[in-house]
mmCIF file of C-alpha atoms in Angstrom:
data_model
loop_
_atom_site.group_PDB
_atom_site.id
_atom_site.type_symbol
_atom_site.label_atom_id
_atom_site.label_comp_id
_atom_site.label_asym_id
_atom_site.label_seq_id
_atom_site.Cartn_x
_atom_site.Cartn_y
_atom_site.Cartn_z
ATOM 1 C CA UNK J 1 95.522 101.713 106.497
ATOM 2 C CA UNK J 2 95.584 101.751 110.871
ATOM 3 C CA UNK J 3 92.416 102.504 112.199
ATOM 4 C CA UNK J 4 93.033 104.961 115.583
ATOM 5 C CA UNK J 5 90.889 106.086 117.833
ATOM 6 C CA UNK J 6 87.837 107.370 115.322
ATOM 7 C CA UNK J 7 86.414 108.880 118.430
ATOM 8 C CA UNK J 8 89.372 111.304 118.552
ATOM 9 C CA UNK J 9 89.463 112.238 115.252
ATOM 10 C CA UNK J 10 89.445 115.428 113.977
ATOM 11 C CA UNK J 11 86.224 116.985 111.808
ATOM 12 C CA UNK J 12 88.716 117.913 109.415
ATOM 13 C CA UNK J 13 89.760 113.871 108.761
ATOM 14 C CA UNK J 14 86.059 112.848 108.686
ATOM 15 C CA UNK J 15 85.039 115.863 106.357
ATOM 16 C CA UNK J 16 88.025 114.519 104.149
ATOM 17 C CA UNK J 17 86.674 110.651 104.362
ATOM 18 C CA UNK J 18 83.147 112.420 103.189
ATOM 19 C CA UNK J 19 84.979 113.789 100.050
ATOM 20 C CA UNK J 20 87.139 110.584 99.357
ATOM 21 C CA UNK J 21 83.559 108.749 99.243
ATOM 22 C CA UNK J 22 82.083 111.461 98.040
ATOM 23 C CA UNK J 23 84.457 111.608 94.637
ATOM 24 C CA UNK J 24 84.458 108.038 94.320
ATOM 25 C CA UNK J 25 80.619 108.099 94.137
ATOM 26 C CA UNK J 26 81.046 110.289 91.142
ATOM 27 C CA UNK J 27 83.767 108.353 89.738
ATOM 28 C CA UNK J 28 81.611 105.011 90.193
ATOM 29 C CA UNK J 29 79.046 107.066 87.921
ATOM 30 C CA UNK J 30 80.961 108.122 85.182
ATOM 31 C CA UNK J 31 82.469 105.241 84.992
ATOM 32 C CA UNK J 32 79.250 103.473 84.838
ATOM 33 C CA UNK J 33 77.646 105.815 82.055
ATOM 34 C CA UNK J 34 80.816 104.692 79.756
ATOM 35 C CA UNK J 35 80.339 101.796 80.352
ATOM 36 C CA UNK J 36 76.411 101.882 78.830
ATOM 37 C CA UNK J 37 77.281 103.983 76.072
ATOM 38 C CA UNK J 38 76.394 102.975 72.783
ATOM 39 C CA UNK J 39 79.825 101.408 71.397
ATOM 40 C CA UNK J 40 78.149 100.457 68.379
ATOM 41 C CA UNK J 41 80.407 103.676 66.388
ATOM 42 C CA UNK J 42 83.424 102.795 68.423
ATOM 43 C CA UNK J 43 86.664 101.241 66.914
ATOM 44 C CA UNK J 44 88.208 98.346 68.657
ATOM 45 C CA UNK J 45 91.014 100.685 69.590
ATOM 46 C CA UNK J 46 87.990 103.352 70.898
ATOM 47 C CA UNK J 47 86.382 100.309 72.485
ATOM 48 C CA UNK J 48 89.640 98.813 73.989
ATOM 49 C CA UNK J 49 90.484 102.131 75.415
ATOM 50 C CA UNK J 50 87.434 103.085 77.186
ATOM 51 C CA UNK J 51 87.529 99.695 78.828
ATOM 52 C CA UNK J 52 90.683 100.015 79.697
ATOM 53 C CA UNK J 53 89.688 103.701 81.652
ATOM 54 C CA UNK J 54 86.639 102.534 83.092
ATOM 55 C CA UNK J 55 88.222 99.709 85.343
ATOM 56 C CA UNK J 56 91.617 102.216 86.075
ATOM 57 C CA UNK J 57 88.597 104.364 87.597
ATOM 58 C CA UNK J 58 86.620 101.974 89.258
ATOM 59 C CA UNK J 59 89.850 100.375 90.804
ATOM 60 C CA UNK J 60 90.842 103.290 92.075
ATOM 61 C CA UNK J 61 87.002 104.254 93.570
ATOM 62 C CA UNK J 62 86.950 100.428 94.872
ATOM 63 C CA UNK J 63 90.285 101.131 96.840
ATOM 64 C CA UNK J 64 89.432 104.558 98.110
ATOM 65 C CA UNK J 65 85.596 103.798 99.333
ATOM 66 C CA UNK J 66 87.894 100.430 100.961
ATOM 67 C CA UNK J 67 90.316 102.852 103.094
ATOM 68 C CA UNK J 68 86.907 104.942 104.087
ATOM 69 C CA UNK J 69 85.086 102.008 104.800
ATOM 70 C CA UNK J 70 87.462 100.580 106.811
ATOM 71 C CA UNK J 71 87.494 104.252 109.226
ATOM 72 C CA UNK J 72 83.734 103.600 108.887
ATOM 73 C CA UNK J 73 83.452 100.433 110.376
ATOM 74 C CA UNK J 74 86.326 101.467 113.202
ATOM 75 C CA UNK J 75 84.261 104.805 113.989
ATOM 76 C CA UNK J 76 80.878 102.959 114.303
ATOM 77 C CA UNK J 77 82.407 100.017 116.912
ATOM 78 C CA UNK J 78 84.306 103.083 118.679
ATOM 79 C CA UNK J 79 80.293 104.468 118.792
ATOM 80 C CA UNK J 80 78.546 100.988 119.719
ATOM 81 C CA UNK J 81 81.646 100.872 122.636
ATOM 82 C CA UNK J 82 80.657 104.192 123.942
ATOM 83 C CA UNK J 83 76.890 103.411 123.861
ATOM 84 C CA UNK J 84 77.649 99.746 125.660
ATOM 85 C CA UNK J 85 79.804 101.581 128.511
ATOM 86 C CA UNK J 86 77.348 104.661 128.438
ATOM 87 C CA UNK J 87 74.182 101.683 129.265
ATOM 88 C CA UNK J 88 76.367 99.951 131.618
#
């Protein structure tokens, strides 16, 4: 992922950052609630499975709070530039 100008962005691209974090905040959740289920009256097939879910989610929540972190960190230095030239 290119980081632009975040400055210039739209509120339409930053609303859809919000709802990328946003989803992967639930995701994380979920994911984490399987996770500290009781497996006691799983199967090893149950077990194996659930596993096997809960890191396909949080892989894919890791990668898309990544790609919004990474606007993140380009819109606040675009803000601490402004602020710098703006004190200058």
């Amino acid at each position: 992922m290119t980081v632009g100008d975040p400055l210039s962005t739209d509120a339409s691209e930053l609303r859809a950052q919000a709802q990328v974090l946003d989803r992967s905040r639930t995701l994380l959740h979920d994911a984490a609630a399987d996770l500290r289920a009781p497996s006691s009256d799983l199967s090893d097939s149950e077990l194996d499975d659930m596993i096997e879910h809960a890191a396909q989610v949080l892989s894919g929540a890791a990668d898309g709070i990544a790609d919004s972190l990474c606007d993140l960190v380009g819109f606040v230095t675009s803000l601490a530039d402004l602020v710098e030239r703006d004190s200058a």
